[in-house]
Amino acid sequence: MKVGFIGLGIMGKPMAKNVLKAGHELIVFDFNKSSIEELVAAGATAAENGKGVAEQADVVITMLPNSPHVKSAIFAENGLAEGLSTGKAIIDMSSISPVASREFAAELEKYKVDFLDAPVSGGEPGAIAGTIAVMVGGKKEVFDKYYDLLMTMAGSVTYVGEVGAGNITKLANQMIVALNIATVSEALTFATKAGVDPELVFEAIKGGLAGSNVMNAKAPMMLDRNFKAGFRVELHIKDLQNALDTSHEINASIPFTSQAMEILQAIKIDGYEKEDHSAIAKYFEKLNNITIQSNK
Ligand code: NAD
């Protein structure tokens, strides 16, 4: 299959490499020239712009920061829409607003181009290992057509409903992750302040009911004082903003998420927006005037 790939960042680069490794022809574009060069060295072809990618590929994957970037990659001058033709497809694997996904799908129907929203979970390590979890919205027959392609990058690919459902699922994921990191941070700050070694607390509870993938990934980062992204604070703010906007639009109420949003916002004010979202710990440390550190 001729696969186009736009957005070769922390996630897109290793995902694109996995598509190549599976034997597909790959045509790539990003604003970042060094990322393009790295993919060309691995066997991909570079295109001048999105239009060039869409002309050459049967299906184009996008992995971009947020809705405006995806909109611009598709519909701006020299974007994908100018090179697309009947029967081709866009699979947007970015985490964006589900409302925007539905708008893009409706607009692309005019071009007779299929659209799936297929955001991912699993972070950079999952993208490198090809074990990310993909949650997909769109027409079931389109999902079936591209299932094998998605599996070249993933450990699981799950159909969750009509277009937009992929991003609703991803927002639910991001709400759980933000609040889980916040609670781990609060609890480890509390234990430290009480004079109990937070590393021992983590070791003692990780196998019990409080244990989680989030705790296993993020508690060691807090203990090692390693806040290198990973998943940037600014991207999590973007996701929770999309969750709050969507929630208000559908007349739902998500109070814990608004609390997590304000914590992330405070972290951003302190200058940590480019750090990993495990830096949420710093909010609780500042409140309590203490650092989560092991005595071991
Ligand atoms: P990133 O900022 O590292 O990469 C984005 C890339 O898109 C950059 O290389 C940028 O140059 C490129 N780009 C932006 N606009 C473009 C355009 N119009 N045309 C071409 N290229 C363009 O971001 P990331 O961490 O790879 O995240 C991408 C998406 O995946 C986001 O929606 C994020 O929320 C989601 N996500 C990230 C992680 C993670 O751990 N980093 C995990 C799961 C999901």
CSV table of C-alpha atoms and ligand atoms in Angstrom, one decimal:
chain,number,residue,atom,x,y,z
A,1,MET,CA,0.0,0.0,0.0
A,2,LYS,CA,1.2,3.5,-0.7
A,3,VAL,CA,1.0,5.3,2.6
A,4,GLY,CA,1.4,9.1,3.2
A,5,PHE,CA,2.5,10.4,6.6
A,6,ILE,CA,2.3,14.0,7.8
A,7,GLY,CA,3.6,14.9,11.2
A,8,LEU,CA,6.9,13.3,12.1
A,9,GLY,CA,7.2,14.5,15.8
A,10,ILE,CA,7.8,12.5,19.0
A,11,MET,CA,5.0,10.1,18.0
A,12,GLY,CA,4.7,10.3,14.3
A,13,LYS,CA,8.4,9.6,13.5
A,14,PRO,CA,8.5,6.1,15.2
A,15,MET,CA,5.0,5.3,14.0
A,16,ALA,CA,6.0,6.1,10.4
A,17,LYS,CA,9.1,3.9,10.8
A,18,ASN,CA,7.0,1.0,11.8
A,19,VAL,CA,4.8,1.4,8.7
A,20,LEU,CA,8.0,1.3,6.6
A,21,LYS,CA,9.3,-1.8,8.4
A,22,ALA,CA,6.0,-3.6,7.6
A,23,GLY,CA,6.9,-3.2,3.9
A,24,HIS,CA,4.6,-0.3,2.8
A,25,GLU,CA,5.8,2.4,0.5
A,26,LEU,CA,5.9,5.7,2.5
A,27,ILE,CA,5.7,9.3,1.4
A,28,VAL,CA,6.3,11.8,4.1
A,29,PHE,CA,6.0,15.6,4.9
A,30,ASP,CA,6.6,17.7,8.0
A,31,PHE,CA,7.7,21.4,8.5
A,32,ASN,CA,10.8,20.0,10.2
A,33,LYS,CA,13.3,19.1,7.5
A,34,SER,CA,15.6,17.0,9.8
A,35,SER,CA,12.7,14.7,10.6
A,36,ILE,CA,12.0,14.2,6.9
A,37,GLU,CA,15.7,13.5,6.3
A,38,GLU,CA,15.6,10.8,9.0
A,39,LEU,CA,12.7,9.1,7.4
A,40,VAL,CA,14.2,9.3,3.9
A,41,ALA,CA,17.3,7.7,5.3
A,42,ALA,CA,15.1,4.9,6.5
A,43,GLY,CA,13.6,4.3,3.1
A,44,ALA,CA,10.7,6.9,2.7
A,45,THR,CA,10.1,9.4,-0.1
A,46,ALA,CA,9.8,13.1,0.7
A,47,ALA,CA,7.0,15.2,-0.8
A,48,GLU,CA,7.1,19.0,-1.1
A,49,ASN,CA,3.9,19.5,0.8
A,50,GLY,CA,0.6,17.8,1.7
A,51,LYS,CA,-0.7,18.0,-1.8
A,52,GLY,CA,2.3,16.1,-3.0
A,53,VAL,CA,1.7,13.4,-0.4
A,54,ALA,CA,-2.0,13.0,-1.3
A,55,GLU,CA,-1.2,12.8,-5.0
A,56,GLN,CA,1.2,9.9,-4.5
A,57,ALA,CA,-0.5,7.9,-1.6
A,58,ASP,CA,-3.6,5.7,-1.4
A,59,VAL,CA,-4.1,6.6,2.2
A,60,VAL,CA,-2.6,9.4,4.3
A,61,ILE,CA,-2.0,9.3,8.1
A,62,THR,CA,-1.8,12.6,10.0
A,63,MET,CA,-0.1,12.8,13.5
A,64,LEU,CA,-0.3,16.5,14.4
A,65,PRO,CA,-0.7,18.5,17.6
A,66,ASN,CA,-4.3,19.7,17.5
A,67,SER,CA,-7.4,20.5,15.4
A,68,PRO,CA,-6.1,23.7,13.7
A,69,HIS,CA,-3.0,21.9,12.6
A,70,VAL,CA,-5.0,19.0,11.1
A,71,LYS,CA,-7.4,21.5,9.4
A,72,SER,CA,-4.5,23.4,7.9
A,73,ALA,CA,-2.7,20.2,6.8
A,74,ILE,CA,-5.9,19.1,4.9
A,75,PHE,CA,-7.5,22.3,3.7
A,76,ALA,CA,-4.8,25.0,3.5
A,77,GLU,CA,-3.1,25.9,0.2
A,78,ASN,CA,-1.0,23.0,-1.1
A,79,GLY,CA,-2.7,20.8,1.6
A,80,LEU,CA,-3.9,17.3,1.3
A,81,ALA,CA,-7.3,18.2,-0.1
A,82,GLU,CA,-5.7,19.5,-3.3
A,83,GLY,CA,-4.1,16.2,-4.0
A,84,LEU,CA,-6.8,13.8,-2.9
A,85,SER,CA,-9.1,11.9,-5.3
A,86,THR,CA,-12.1,9.5,-5.0
A,87,GLY,CA,-11.5,6.4,-2.9
A,88,LYS,CA,-8.5,7.7,-1.0
A,89,ALA,CA,-8.6,8.1,2.8
A,90,ILE,CA,-7.2,10.2,5.6
A,91,ILE,CA,-6.6,8.5,8.9
A,92,ASP,CA,-6.1,11.2,11.5
A,93,MET,CA,-4.2,9.7,14.5
A,94,SER,CA,-3.7,13.1,16.3
A,95,SER,CA,-5.6,13.8,19.5
A,96,ILE,CA,-8.0,16.5,18.5
A,97,SER,CA,-11.6,17.8,19.2
A,98,PRO,CA,-14.2,15.2,18.2
A,99,VAL,CA,-16.3,18.0,16.9
A,100,ALA,CA,-13.5,19.0,14.5
A,101,SER,CA,-13.1,15.3,13.4
A,102,ARG,CA,-16.8,15.2,12.4
A,103,GLU,CA,-16.5,18.5,10.5
A,104,PHE,CA,-13.4,17.2,8.6
A,105,ALA,CA,-15.2,13.9,7.7
A,106,ALA,CA,-18.3,15.8,6.4
A,107,GLU,CA,-16.2,18.2,4.3
A,108,LEU,CA,-14.1,15.3,2.9
A,109,GLU,CA,-17.3,13.4,1.8
A,110,LYS,CA,-17.7,16.1,-0.8
A,111,TYR,CA,-14.3,14.9,-2.3
A,112,LYS,CA,-15.5,11.2,-1.9
A,113,VAL,CA,-12.6,10.7,0.5
A,114,ASP,CA,-12.9,8.5,3.6
A,115,PHE,CA,-11.9,9.7,7.1
A,116,LEU,CA,-11.2,7.9,10.3
A,117,ASP,CA,-10.3,9.5,13.6
A,118,ALA,CA,-7.8,7.2,15.2
A,119,PRO,CA,-6.0,8.7,18.2
A,120,VAL,CA,-3.5,6.7,20.2
A,121,SER,CA,-2.4,6.0,23.7
A,122,GLY,CA,0.9,4.5,24.8
A,123,GLY,CA,3.3,7.4,24.5
A,124,GLU,CA,6.7,7.5,22.7
A,125,PRO,CA,7.9,4.1,24.1
A,126,GLY,CA,4.7,2.5,22.7
A,127,ALA,CA,5.2,4.3,19.4
A,128,ILE,CA,8.8,3.0,19.1
A,129,ALA,CA,7.8,-0.6,20.2
A,130,GLY,CA,4.8,-0.6,17.9
A,131,THR,CA,2.5,-1.4,20.9
A,132,ILE,CA,0.3,1.7,21.0
A,133,ALA,CA,-3.5,1.4,21.6
A,134,VAL,CA,-5.5,2.9,18.7
A,135,MET,CA,-9.2,3.9,19.2
A,136,VAL,CA,-11.0,4.4,15.9
A,137,GLY,CA,-14.1,6.2,14.9
A,138,GLY,CA,-15.6,6.2,11.3
A,139,LYS,CA,-17.4,3.9,8.9
A,140,LYS,CA,-16.9,0.3,9.9
A,141,GLU,CA,-16.1,-0.8,6.3
A,142,VAL,CA,-13.3,1.9,6.2
A,143,PHE,CA,-12.0,0.7,9.6
A,144,ASP,CA,-11.9,-2.9,8.2
A,145,LYS,CA,-10.1,-1.8,5.1
A,146,TYR,CA,-7.2,-0.2,7.1
A,147,TYR,CA,-7.1,-2.4,10.2
A,148,ASP,CA,-4.0,-4.2,9.1
A,149,LEU,CA,-2.2,-1.0,8.3
A,150,LEU,CA,-3.0,0.4,11.7
A,151,MET,CA,-1.8,-2.8,13.3
A,152,THR,CA,1.7,-2.2,11.8
A,153,MET,CA,2.0,0.5,14.4
A,154,ALA,CA,0.0,-0.9,17.3
A,155,GLY,CA,-0.6,-3.5,19.9
A,156,SER,CA,-4.4,-3.1,19.7
A,157,VAL,CA,-6.7,-1.3,17.3
A,158,THR,CA,-10.3,-1.0,18.5
A,159,TYR,CA,-13.4,0.2,16.6
A,160,VAL,CA,-15.4,2.5,19.0
A,161,GLY,CA,-18.2,3.9,16.7
A,162,GLU,CA,-19.0,6.6,14.2
A,163,VAL,CA,-16.5,9.4,13.3
A,164,GLY,CA,-15.6,11.4,16.4
A,165,ALA,CA,-15.9,8.4,18.7
A,166,GLY,CA,-12.2,7.8,18.5
A,167,ASN,CA,-11.4,11.2,20.0
A,168,ILE,CA,-14.2,11.0,22.6
A,169,THR,CA,-12.5,7.7,23.7
A,170,LYS,CA,-9.1,9.5,23.8
A,171,LEU,CA,-10.4,12.4,25.8
A,172,ALA,CA,-11.8,9.9,28.4
A,173,ASN,CA,-8.4,8.3,28.4
A,174,GLN,CA,-6.7,11.7,29.0
A,175,MET,CA,-9.1,12.6,31.8
A,176,ILE,CA,-8.2,9.4,33.6
A,177,VAL,CA,-4.5,9.9,33.0
A,178,ALA,CA,-4.4,13.5,34.3
A,179,LEU,CA,-6.3,12.7,37.4
A,180,ASN,CA,-4.3,9.5,38.1
A,181,ILE,CA,-1.0,11.5,37.9
A,182,ALA,CA,-2.5,14.2,40.1
A,183,THR,CA,-3.6,11.7,42.8
A,184,VAL,CA,-0.2,9.8,42.6
A,185,SER,CA,1.5,13.2,43.1
A,186,GLU,CA,-0.7,14.2,46.0
A,187,ALA,CA,-0.3,10.8,47.7
A,188,LEU,CA,3.5,10.7,47.3
A,189,THR,CA,3.8,14.3,48.6
A,190,PHE,CA,1.6,13.4,51.6
A,191,ALA,CA,3.7,10.3,52.4
A,192,THR,CA,6.9,12.3,52.1
A,193,LYS,CA,5.6,15.0,54.4
A,194,ALA,CA,4.6,12.3,56.9
A,195,GLY,CA,8.2,11.0,56.9
A,196,VAL,CA,7.6,7.8,55.0
A,197,ASP,CA,9.9,7.1,52.0
A,198,PRO,CA,7.8,7.6,48.8
A,199,GLU,CA,9.7,5.0,46.9
A,200,LEU,CA,8.8,2.4,49.5
A,201,VAL,CA,5.2,3.6,49.4
A,202,PHE,CA,5.2,3.1,45.6
A,203,GLU,CA,6.9,-0.4,45.9
A,204,ALA,CA,4.4,-1.4,48.6
A,205,ILE,CA,1.2,-0.4,46.8
A,206,LYS,CA,1.9,-0.8,43.1
A,207,GLY,CA,0.7,-4.4,43.1
A,208,GLY,CA,-2.5,-3.6,44.9
A,209,LEU,CA,-5.8,-1.9,43.9
A,210,ALA,CA,-4.2,1.5,43.7
A,211,GLY,CA,-1.6,0.3,41.2
A,212,SER,CA,-1.9,1.5,37.6
A,213,ASN,CA,0.1,1.8,34.3
A,214,VAL,CA,0.1,5.5,35.0
A,215,MET,CA,1.7,5.0,38.5
A,216,ASN,CA,4.2,2.5,37.1
A,217,ALA,CA,5.3,5.0,34.4
A,218,LYS,CA,5.2,8.3,36.3
A,219,ALA,CA,6.1,7.6,39.9
A,220,PRO,CA,9.7,6.6,39.0
A,221,MET,CA,10.0,9.8,36.9
A,222,MET,CA,9.0,11.8,40.0
A,223,LEU,CA,11.3,9.9,42.3
A,224,ASP,CA,14.2,10.3,39.8
A,225,ARG,CA,13.4,14.0,39.2
A,226,ASN,CA,13.3,13.2,35.5
A,227,PHE,CA,10.6,15.3,33.9
A,228,LYS,CA,11.8,15.1,30.3
A,229,ALA,CA,8.8,14.7,27.9
A,230,GLY,CA,7.3,12.2,27.0
A,231,PHE,CA,4.0,13.8,26.9
A,232,ARG,CA,4.2,17.5,27.3
A,233,VAL,CA,2.2,19.5,29.8
A,234,GLU,CA,1.0,21.8,27.0
A,235,LEU,CA,-0.4,18.8,25.1
A,236,HIS,CA,-2.3,17.7,28.1
A,237,ILE,CA,-3.8,21.2,28.5
A,238,LYS,CA,-4.9,21.0,24.9
A,239,ASP,CA,-6.6,17.6,25.5
A,240,LEU,CA,-8.4,18.8,28.7
A,241,GLN,CA,-9.5,21.9,26.9
A,242,ASN,CA,-11.0,19.7,24.2
A,243,ALA,CA,-12.6,17.6,26.9
A,244,LEU,CA,-14.2,20.6,28.6
A,245,ASP,CA,-15.4,22.2,25.4
A,246,THR,CA,-16.9,18.9,24.2
A,247,SER,CA,-18.5,18.3,27.7
A,248,HIS,CA,-20.2,21.7,27.6
A,249,GLU,CA,-21.4,21.1,24.1
A,250,ILE,CA,-23.1,17.8,25.0
A,251,ASN,CA,-24.4,19.3,28.3
A,252,ALA,CA,-22.2,17.1,30.6
A,253,SER,CA,-20.4,18.1,33.7
A,254,ILE,CA,-16.8,16.9,34.4
A,255,PRO,CA,-15.7,18.7,37.6
A,256,PHE,CA,-12.5,16.6,38.4
A,257,THR,CA,-11.3,17.4,34.9
A,258,SER,CA,-11.7,21.1,35.4
A,259,GLN,CA,-9.7,20.8,38.6
A,260,ALA,CA,-6.9,18.9,36.7
A,261,MET,CA,-7.0,21.6,34.1
A,262,GLU,CA,-6.3,24.3,36.7
A,263,ILE,CA,-3.4,22.3,38.1
A,264,LEU,CA,-1.9,21.9,34.7
A,265,GLN,CA,-2.4,25.6,34.1
A,266,ALA,CA,-0.5,26.4,37.4
A,267,ILE,CA,2.3,24.2,36.2
A,268,LYS,CA,2.4,26.1,32.9
A,269,ILE,CA,2.6,29.4,34.8
A,270,ASP,CA,5.6,28.1,36.6
A,271,GLY,CA,7.3,27.5,33.2
A,272,TYR,CA,7.0,23.7,33.0
A,273,GLU,CA,4.8,23.5,29.9
A,274,LYS,CA,7.4,21.7,27.8
A,275,GLU,CA,8.1,19.1,30.5
A,276,ASP,CA,6.5,15.7,30.9
A,277,HIS,CA,3.0,15.8,32.5
A,278,SER,CA,4.6,13.9,35.5
A,279,ALA,CA,5.7,17.5,36.4
A,280,ILE,CA,2.2,17.8,37.9
A,281,ALA,CA,4.0,16.5,41.0
A,282,LYS,CA,5.6,20.0,41.3
A,283,TYR,CA,2.3,21.6,41.9
A,284,PHE,CA,1.7,19.4,45.0
A,285,GLU,CA,5.3,19.8,46.1
A,286,LYS,CA,5.0,23.6,46.0
A,287,LEU,CA,1.7,23.5,48.0
A,288,ASN,CA,3.4,21.4,50.7
A,289,ASN,CA,6.9,23.0,50.5
A,290,ILE,CA,8.5,19.5,50.1
A,291,THR,CA,10.1,17.4,47.3
A,292,ILE,CA,9.1,13.8,46.6
A,293,GLN,CA,12.4,12.1,47.3
A,294,SER,CA,13.6,8.7,48.5
A,295,ASN,CA,15.9,8.3,51.5
A,296,LYS,CA,17.2,5.1,50.0
B,1,NAD,P1,5.1,16.8,18.3
B,1,NAD,O1,4.9,18.3,18.6
B,1,NAD,O2,6.3,16.1,18.8
B,1,NAD,O3,5.0,16.6,16.7
B,1,NAD,C1,4.1,17.2,15.8
B,1,NAD,C2,4.7,17.3,14.4
B,1,NAD,O4,3.8,17.9,13.5
B,1,NAD,C3,6.0,18.2,14.4
B,1,NAD,O5,7.0,17.5,13.8
B,1,NAD,C4,5.5,19.4,13.6
B,1,NAD,O6,6.6,20.0,12.8
B,1,NAD,C5,4.5,18.8,12.7
B,1,NAD,N1,3.5,19.7,12.1
B,1,NAD,C6,2.6,20.6,12.7
B,1,NAD,N2,1.8,21.1,11.9
B,1,NAD,C7,2.1,20.6,10.6
B,1,NAD,C8,1.5,20.8,9.3
B,1,NAD,N3,0.5,21.6,9.1
B,1,NAD,N4,2.1,20.1,8.3
B,1,NAD,C9,3.1,19.3,8.5
B,1,NAD,N5,3.7,19.0,9.7
B,1,NAD,C10,3.2,19.7,10.8
B,1,NAD,O7,3.8,16.1,18.9
B,1,NAD,P2,3.6,14.6,19.3
B,1,NAD,O8,4.0,14.4,20.8
B,1,NAD,O9,4.2,13.7,18.3
B,1,NAD,O10,2.0,14.5,19.4
B,1,NAD,C11,1.2,14.4,18.2
B,1,NAD,C12,-0.2,14.1,18.6
B,1,NAD,O11,-0.3,12.8,19.3
B,1,NAD,C13,-0.8,15.1,19.5
B,1,NAD,O12,-2.2,15.3,19.2
B,1,NAD,C14,-0.7,14.4,20.9
B,1,NAD,O13,-1.6,14.9,21.8
B,1,NAD,C15,-0.9,13.0,20.5
B,1,NAD,N6,-0.2,12.0,21.4
B,1,NAD,C16,1.0,12.3,21.9
B,1,NAD,C17,1.6,11.3,22.8
B,1,NAD,C18,3.0,11.6,23.4
B,1,NAD,O14,3.3,10.9,24.4
B,1,NAD,N7,3.8,12.5,22.9
B,1,NAD,C19,0.9,10.2,23.2
B,1,NAD,C20,-0.3,9.9,22.7
B,1,NAD,C21,-0.9,10.9,21.8
